[in-house]
PDB file of C-alpha atoms and ligand atoms in Angstrom:
ATOM      1  CA  UNK C   1     268.284 139.183-104.782  1.00 86.00           C
ATOM      2  CA  UNK C   2     270.702 136.044-102.735  1.00 93.00           C
ATOM      3  CA  UNK C   3     269.547 132.795-102.149  1.00 96.00           C
ATOM      4  CA  UNK C   4     271.018 131.912 -98.582  1.00 97.00           C
ATOM      5  CA  UNK C   5     267.941 129.034 -97.476  1.00 97.00           C
ATOM      6  CA  UNK C   6     265.210 127.820 -98.440  1.00 97.00           C
ATOM      7  CA  UNK C   7     262.788 124.950 -96.842  1.00 97.00           C
ATOM      8  CA  UNK C   8     260.009 123.131 -97.193  1.00 96.00           C
ATOM      9  CA  UNK C   9     257.046 124.433 -94.467  1.00 97.00           C
ATOM     10  CA  UNK C  10     253.787 123.246 -95.671  1.00 96.00           C
ATOM     11  CA  UNK C  11     251.402 121.505 -98.099  1.00 94.00           C
ATOM     12  CA  UNK C  12     247.679 123.076 -97.925  1.00 95.00           C
ATOM     13  CA  UNK C  13     244.453 122.266 -99.388  1.00 90.00           C
ATOM     14  CA  UNK C  14     242.258 124.875 -97.719  1.00 93.00           C
ATOM     15  CA  UNK C  15     241.852 127.684 -95.465  1.00 95.00           C
ATOM     16  CA  UNK C  16     244.886 127.588 -93.523  1.00 97.00           C
ATOM     17  CA  UNK C  17     247.674 130.359 -90.917  1.00 97.00           C
ATOM     18  CA  UNK C  18     250.169 130.418 -93.349  1.00 98.00           C
ATOM     19  CA  UNK C  19     248.474 132.210 -95.378  1.00 98.00           C
ATOM     20  CA  UNK C  20     248.122 135.614 -92.519  1.00 97.00           C
ATOM     21  CA  UNK C  21     251.925 135.667 -92.584  1.00 98.00           C
ATOM     22  CA  UNK C  22     252.953 138.875 -92.911  1.00 98.00           C
ATOM     23  CA  UNK C  23     255.182 137.825 -95.184  1.00 98.00           C
ATOM     24  CA  UNK C  24     255.738 138.089 -99.700  1.00 98.00           C
ATOM     25  CA  UNK C  25     254.188 135.043-100.823  1.00 98.00           C
ATOM     26  CA  UNK C  26     255.614 134.360-105.466  1.00 98.00           C
ATOM     27  CA  UNK C  27     253.053 131.012-106.519  1.00 98.00           C
ATOM     28  CA  UNK C  28     254.452 129.097-109.983  1.00 97.00           C
ATOM     29  CA  UNK C  29     251.583 128.701-111.970  1.00 95.00           C
ATOM     30  CA  UNK C  30     251.352 127.431-115.388  1.00 94.00           C
ATOM     31  CA  UNK C  31     249.971 124.407-117.295  1.00 90.00           C
ATOM     32  CA  UNK C  32     250.873 121.357-115.769  1.00 85.00           C
ATOM     33  CA  UNK C  33     254.222 119.103-116.985  1.00 89.00           C
ATOM     34  CA  UNK C  34     255.406 123.414-117.959  1.00 94.00           C
ATOM     35  CA  UNK C  35     258.486 123.382-115.650  1.00 94.00           C
ATOM     36  CA  UNK C  36     257.573 124.678-112.486  1.00 95.00           C
ATOM     37  CA  UNK C  37     258.361 122.329-110.267  1.00 93.00           C
ATOM     38  CA  UNK C  38     261.633 121.828-112.002  1.00 95.00           C
ATOM     39  CA  UNK C  39     261.857 125.725-112.213  1.00 97.00           C
ATOM     40  CA  UNK C  40     261.463 126.708-108.698  1.00 97.00           C
ATOM     41  CA  UNK C  41     264.440 124.669-108.048  1.00 97.00           C
ATOM     42  CA  UNK C  42     266.718 126.233-110.143  1.00 98.00           C
ATOM     43  CA  UNK C  43     265.851 129.156-109.372  1.00 98.00           C
ATOM     44  CA  UNK C  44     266.697 129.395-105.565  1.00 97.00           C
ATOM     45  CA  UNK C  45     269.138 126.174-106.207  1.00 95.00           C
ATOM     46  CA  UNK C  46     268.647 123.186-104.990  1.00 94.00           C
ATOM     47  CA  UNK C  47     268.954 119.683-106.625  1.00 89.00           C
ATOM     48  CA  UNK C  48     264.913 118.312-105.365  1.00 89.00           C
ATOM     49  CA  UNK C  49     263.310 120.654-102.769  1.00 93.00           C
ATOM     50  CA  UNK C  50     260.076 120.410-104.616  1.00 90.00           C
ATOM     51  CA  UNK C  51     259.281 117.541-106.473  1.00 85.00           C
ATOM     52  CA  UNK C  52     259.005 117.637-110.022  1.00 79.00           C
ATOM     53  CA  UNK C  53     258.538 114.896-112.289  1.00 69.00           C
ATOM     54  CA  UNK C  54     257.595 112.415-115.201  1.00 58.00           C
ATOM     55  CA  UNK C  55     253.150 112.174-114.381  1.00 56.00           C
ATOM     56  CA  UNK C  56     251.701 115.218-114.897  1.00 53.00           C
ATOM     57  CA  UNK C  57     248.816 116.629-112.303  1.00 52.00           C
ATOM     58  CA  UNK C  58     250.736 114.965-109.094  1.00 59.00           C
ATOM     59  CA  UNK C  59     251.199 118.360-107.250  1.00 63.00           C
ATOM     60  CA  UNK C  60     247.533 118.224-105.941  1.00 78.00           C
ATOM     61  CA  UNK C  61     248.189 120.678-102.624  1.00 88.00           C
ATOM     62  CA  UNK C  62     249.872 123.749-102.287  1.00 93.00           C
ATOM     63  CA  UNK C  63     253.020 123.649-101.285  1.00 94.00           C
ATOM     64  CA  UNK C  64     254.435 126.082 -98.924  1.00 97.00           C
ATOM     65  CA  UNK C  65     258.553 127.266 -99.400  1.00 97.00           C
ATOM     66  CA  UNK C  66     260.163 129.604 -97.104  1.00 98.00           C
ATOM     67  CA  UNK C  67     262.622 131.233 -98.956  1.00 98.00           C
ATOM     68  CA  UNK C  68     265.626 133.228 -97.020  1.00 98.00           C
ATOM     69  CA  UNK C  69     263.683 132.818 -93.310  1.00 98.00           C
ATOM     70  CA  UNK C  70     261.852 135.438 -95.428  1.00 98.00           C
ATOM     71  CA  UNK C  71     259.496 134.652 -97.885  1.00 98.00           C
ATOM     72  CA  UNK C  72     257.906 132.096-100.013  1.00 98.00           C
ATOM     73  CA  UNK C  73     258.000 130.211-103.266  1.00 98.00           C
ATOM     74  CA  UNK C  74     254.609 128.152-103.430  1.00 97.00           C
ATOM     75  CA  UNK C  75     254.260 125.271-105.612  1.00 94.00           C
ATOM     76  CA  UNK C  76     250.664 125.175-106.553  1.00 91.00           C
ATOM     77  CA  UNK C  77     249.201 121.945-108.623  1.00 86.00           C
ATOM     78  CA  UNK C  78     248.798 122.642-112.426  1.00 85.00           C
ATOM     79  CA  UNK C  79     246.067 123.382-114.947  1.00 82.00           C
ATOM     80  CA  UNK C  80     245.574 120.976-117.647  1.00 69.00           C
ATOM     81  CA  UNK C  81     247.131 117.972-118.615  1.00 54.00           C
ATOM     82  CA  UNK C  82     248.877 118.267-122.275  1.00 41.00           C
ATOM     83  CA  UNK C  83     246.156 116.880-123.805  1.00 44.00           C
ATOM     84  CA  UNK C  84     243.050 116.224-121.838  1.00 45.00           C
ATOM     85  CA  UNK C  85     242.191 119.434-120.847  1.00 45.00           C
ATOM     86  CA  UNK C  86     240.558 119.707-117.440  1.00 48.00           C
ATOM     87  CA  UNK C  87     239.003 122.700-117.525  1.00 54.00           C
ATOM     88  CA  UNK C  88     239.416 125.395-114.539  1.00 53.00           C
ATOM     89  CA  UNK C  89     236.212 123.892-112.653  1.00 55.00           C
ATOM     90  CA  UNK C  90     237.363 121.395-111.707  1.00 71.00           C
ATOM     91  CA  UNK C  91     238.175 121.045-108.102  1.00 73.00           C
ATOM     92  CA  UNK C  92     242.037 121.589-108.424  1.00 73.00           C
ATOM     93  CA  UNK C  93     240.977 124.370-110.991  1.00 80.00           C
ATOM     94  CA  UNK C  94     239.189 125.265-108.020  1.00 83.00           C
ATOM     95  CA  UNK C  95     241.902 125.299-105.636  1.00 88.00           C
ATOM     96  CA  UNK C  96     244.636 127.079-107.530  1.00 90.00           C
ATOM     97  CA  UNK C  97     241.419 129.660-108.422  1.00 90.00           C
ATOM     98  CA  UNK C  98     240.567 130.161-105.167  1.00 93.00           C
ATOM     99  CA  UNK C  99     244.205 130.484-104.365  1.00 96.00           C
ATOM    100  CA  UNK C 100     245.278 133.416-106.924  1.00 95.00           C
ATOM    101  CA  UNK C 101     241.849 135.673-106.762  1.00 95.00           C
ATOM    102  CA  UNK C 102     240.001 134.530-103.813  1.00 95.00           C
ATOM    103  CA  UNK C 103     242.331 134.981-100.592  1.00 95.00           C
ATOM    104  CA  UNK C 104     243.897 138.325 -99.952  1.00 93.00           C
ATOM    105  CA  UNK C 105     247.958 137.846 -98.908  1.00 95.00           C
ATOM    106  CA  UNK C 106     250.518 140.083 -97.680  1.00 95.00           C
ATOM    107  CA  UNK C 107     252.132 140.716-100.256  1.00 96.00           C
ATOM    108  CA  UNK C 108     252.065 138.019-103.946  1.00 97.00           C
ATOM    109  CA  UNK C 109     253.887 138.248-106.466  1.00 98.00           C
ATOM    110  CA  UNK C 110     252.949 135.568-109.671  1.00 98.00           C
ATOM    111  CA  UNK C 111     255.498 133.891-111.891  1.00 98.00           C
ATOM    112  CA  UNK C 112     253.058 132.398-115.036  1.00 98.00           C
ATOM    113  CA  UNK C 113     255.172 129.606-116.304  1.00 98.00           C
ATOM    114  CA  UNK C 114     254.392 129.123-120.611  1.00 98.00           C
ATOM    115  CA  UNK C 115     256.402 126.627-122.763  1.00 97.00           C
ATOM    116  CA  UNK C 116     258.487 128.233-124.517  1.00 98.00           C
ATOM    117  CA  UNK C 117     257.836 125.794-127.777  1.00 97.00           C
ATOM    118  CA  UNK C 118     253.976 125.830-127.623  1.00 96.00           C
ATOM    119  CA  UNK C 119     253.548 129.197-126.659  1.00 96.00           C
ATOM    120  CA  UNK C 120     250.420 129.557-123.661  1.00 96.00           C
ATOM    121  CA  UNK C 121     247.460 127.562-124.589  1.00 92.00           C
ATOM    122  CA  UNK C 122     244.027 129.003-123.821  1.00 89.00           C
ATOM    123  CA  UNK C 123     244.278 128.360-120.834  1.00 89.00           C
ATOM    124  CA  UNK C 124     247.665 130.142-120.369  1.00 93.00           C
ATOM    125  CA  UNK C 125     245.905 133.072-121.573  1.00 93.00           C
ATOM    126  CA  UNK C 126     242.858 132.589-119.342  1.00 91.00           C
ATOM    127  CA  UNK C 127     245.152 132.622-116.648  1.00 92.00           C
ATOM    128  CA  UNK C 128     246.038 135.976-117.742  1.00 95.00           C
ATOM    129  CA  UNK C 129     242.930 138.494-118.798  1.00 93.00           C
ATOM    130  CA  UNK C 130     241.479 136.314-115.030  1.00 92.00           C
ATOM    131  CA  UNK C 131     245.692 137.949-113.663  1.00 95.00           C
ATOM    132  CA  UNK C 132     244.921 141.336-115.115  1.00 95.00           C
ATOM    133  CA  UNK C 133     241.323 141.704-114.036  1.00 94.00           C
ATOM    134  CA  UNK C 134     242.604 141.251-109.876  1.00 94.00           C
ATOM    135  CA  UNK C 135     245.772 143.573-111.087  1.00 94.00           C
ATOM    136  CA  UNK C 136     248.459 140.957-109.614  1.00 95.00           C
ATOM    137  CA  UNK C 137     251.664 141.522-109.811  1.00 95.00           C
ATOM    138  CA  UNK C 138     252.941 139.167-112.597  1.00 96.00           C
ATOM    139  CA  UNK C 139     255.954 137.779-113.592  1.00 98.00           C
ATOM    140  CA  UNK C 140     255.792 135.932-117.265  1.00 98.00           C
ATOM    141  CA  UNK C 141     258.441 133.122-118.171  1.00 98.00           C
ATOM    142  CA  UNK C 142     259.197 130.931-121.161  1.00 98.00           C
ATOM    143  CA  UNK C 143     260.882 127.468-120.596  1.00 98.00           C
ATOM    144  CA  UNK C 144     261.745 125.342-121.880  1.00 98.00           C
ATOM    145  CA  UNK C 145     263.695 127.006-124.235  1.00 98.00           C
ATOM    146  CA  UNK C 146     266.187 124.465-124.436  1.00 98.00           C
ATOM    147  CA  UNK C 147     264.210 122.995-126.378  1.00 98.00           C
ATOM    148  CA  UNK C 148     264.394 125.813-129.446  1.00 98.00           C
ATOM    149  CA  UNK C 149     267.614 126.203-131.658  1.00 97.00           C
ATOM    150  CA  UNK C 150     268.194 130.750-131.434  1.00 94.00           C
ATOM    151  CA  UNK C 151     266.220 131.312-134.566  1.00 96.00           C
ATOM    152  CA  UNK C 152     262.803 129.483-133.426  1.00 96.00           C
ATOM    153  CA  UNK C 153     263.789 131.079-130.558  1.00 97.00           C
ATOM    154  CA  UNK C 154     263.505 134.636-131.243  1.00 96.00           C
ATOM    155  CA  UNK C 155     260.863 133.736-133.626  1.00 97.00           C
ATOM    156  CA  UNK C 156     258.769 132.298-130.427  1.00 97.00           C
ATOM    157  CA  UNK C 157     259.223 135.306-128.066  1.00 97.00           C
ATOM    158  CA  UNK C 158     258.579 138.049-130.772  1.00 97.00           C
ATOM    159  CA  UNK C 159     254.834 135.052-131.116  1.00 97.00           C
ATOM    160  CA  UNK C 160     254.503 135.043-127.639  1.00 97.00           C
ATOM    161  CA  UNK C 161     255.227 139.118-126.709  1.00 97.00           C
ATOM    162  CA  UNK C 162     252.232 139.715-129.493  1.00 97.00           C
ATOM    163  CA  UNK C 163     250.226 137.572-127.144  1.00 96.00           C
ATOM    164  CA  UNK C 164     250.757 139.581-124.341  1.00 96.00           C
ATOM    165  CA  UNK C 165     251.052 142.914-124.708  1.00 93.00           C
ATOM    166  CA  UNK C 166     253.078 145.035-122.612  1.00 92.00           C
ATOM    167  CA  UNK C 167     254.323 141.758-120.396  1.00 95.00           C
ATOM    168  CA  UNK C 168     258.142 141.088-120.599  1.00 95.00           C
ATOM    169  CA  UNK C 169     258.330 137.532-121.804  1.00 97.00           C
ATOM    170  CA  UNK C 170     261.560 136.267-119.836  1.00 98.00           C
ATOM    171  CA  UNK C 171     263.559 132.631-121.662  1.00 98.00           C
ATOM    172  CA  UNK C 172     264.062 130.413-118.921  1.00 98.00           C
ATOM    173  CA  UNK C 173     265.562 126.532-118.621  1.00 98.00           C
ATOM    174  CA  UNK C 174     264.848 125.095-116.188  1.00 98.00           C
ATOM    175  CA  UNK C 175     267.617 122.014-117.706  1.00 97.00           C
ATOM    176  CA  UNK C 176     270.040 124.151-119.404  1.00 98.00           C
ATOM    177  CA  UNK C 177     269.937 126.485-116.478  1.00 98.00           C
ATOM    178  CA  UNK C 178     269.496 129.406-117.700  1.00 98.00           C
ATOM    179  CA  UNK C 179     267.470 133.386-117.413  1.00 98.00           C
ATOM    180  CA  UNK C 180     267.829 132.347-113.317  1.00 98.00           C
ATOM    181  CA  UNK C 181     269.553 135.859-112.600  1.00 98.00           C
ATOM    182  CA  UNK C 182     266.442 137.422-114.842  1.00 98.00           C
ATOM    183  CA  UNK C 183     264.069 135.592-112.669  1.00 98.00           C
ATOM    184  CA  UNK C 184     265.560 137.379-109.425  1.00 98.00           C
ATOM    185  CA  UNK C 185     266.055 140.552-110.545  1.00 97.00           C
ATOM    186  CA  UNK C 186     261.538 140.369-112.561  1.00 97.00           C
ATOM    187  CA  UNK C 187     261.134 139.276-107.815  1.00 96.00           C
ATOM    188  CA  UNK C 188     263.029 141.520-106.324  1.00 93.00           C
ATOM    189  CA  UNK C 189     261.945 144.503-108.523  1.00 87.00           C
TER     190      UNK C 189
HETATM  191  N1  GDP U 201     264.508 120.544-122.002  1.00 71.61           N
HETATM  192  C1  GDP U 201     264.049 121.261-120.779  1.00 71.61           C
HETATM  193  N2  GDP U 201     262.583 119.961-120.113  1.00 71.61           N
HETATM  194  C2  GDP U 201     261.709 120.668-118.961  1.00 71.61           C
HETATM  195  C3  GDP U 201     262.833 121.440-118.126  1.00 71.61           C
HETATM  196  N3  GDP U 201     262.150 122.010-117.288  1.00 71.61           N
HETATM  197  C4  GDP U 201     261.614 121.392-116.572  1.00 71.61           C
HETATM  198  N4  GDP U 201     261.923 119.830-118.015  1.00 71.61           N
HETATM  199  C5  GDP U 201     260.915 118.600-117.964  1.00 71.61           C
HETATM  200  O1  GDP U 201     259.521 118.943-118.070  1.00 71.61           O
HETATM  201  C6  GDP U 201     259.333 118.231-117.418  1.00 71.61           C
HETATM  202  C7  GDP U 201     257.614 118.268-116.481  1.00 71.61           C
HETATM  203  O2  GDP U 201     259.092 119.247-114.667  1.00 71.61           O
HETATM  204  P1  GDP U 201     258.401 119.697-113.745  1.00 71.61           P
HETATM  205  O3  GDP U 201     259.118 120.507-113.142  1.00 71.61           O
HETATM  206  O4  GDP U 201     257.576 117.998-113.210  1.00 71.61           O
HETATM  207  O5  GDP U 201     256.710 120.006-114.214  1.00 71.61           O
HETATM  208  P2  GDP U 201     255.095 120.751-113.427  1.00 71.61           P
HETATM  209  O6  GDP U 201     253.990 119.573-113.181  1.00 71.61           O
HETATM  210  O7  GDP U 201     254.985 122.184-114.499  1.00 71.61           O
HETATM  211  O8  GDP U 201     256.015 120.674-111.729  1.00 71.61           O
HETATM  212  C8  GDP U 201     259.800 117.110-116.441  1.00 71.61           C
HETATM  213  O9  GDP U 201     260.071 116.209-117.603  1.00 71.61           O
HETATM  214  C9  GDP U 201     260.802 117.394-116.150  1.00 71.61           C
HETATM  215  O10 GDP U 201     261.989 117.560-116.345  1.00 71.61           O
HETATM  216  C10 GDP U 201     263.675 122.494-119.671  1.00 71.61           C
HETATM  217  O11 GDP U 201     263.861 124.089-119.052  1.00 71.61           O
HETATM  218  N5  GDP U 201     263.317 121.909-120.976  1.00 71.61           N
HETATM  219 MG1   MG U 202     254.875 120.403-109.695  1.00 71.61          MG
END
């Protein structure tokens, strides 16, 4: 897949007619601060289209970006801060679950973003369980792989694979620009 264009379309907080469009939606989900927005910019080859930042929990809406005038990248709020664990039951958590599990769309491919160094959190595992329970089409990536040296890297990837059997884990780094082709390939399968 080649990216030829990307533009912000709109942010929503609840039901909206954009959800009913006959277009593929590709939401990036994961913990706050794991690098969802950075990764979307990297994959789209755009510097600052998707707002990323140091303040966790900044994204309060579900933001739609039209890509190649054809499908949507969807930026969602993160679930839970690094330390102060916000439960999936709070308002943002409910919004994420509503979009992923209550809203049926034309087609959806979900990118679950993990922290390569920290590995999957309890909430990541819970999210994975829910995604599988709902038979969601899924791509799992391990971001911030640049924080690991060669040895830690293979050890960590193996450990993550063991926790998520039967799922291919794509190592990537928005910072060091690694894994873009692999992610695009997985999304076009
Ligand atoms: N080292 C490293 N830092 C990253 C990477 N991707 C994102 N970050 C940093 O992680 C922080 C959170 O990124 P952001 O994209 O806003 O995360 P989001 O909350 O999941 O959308 C920012 O300070 C980024 O610069 C990466 O691949 N490697
Ligand atoms: Mg973000």
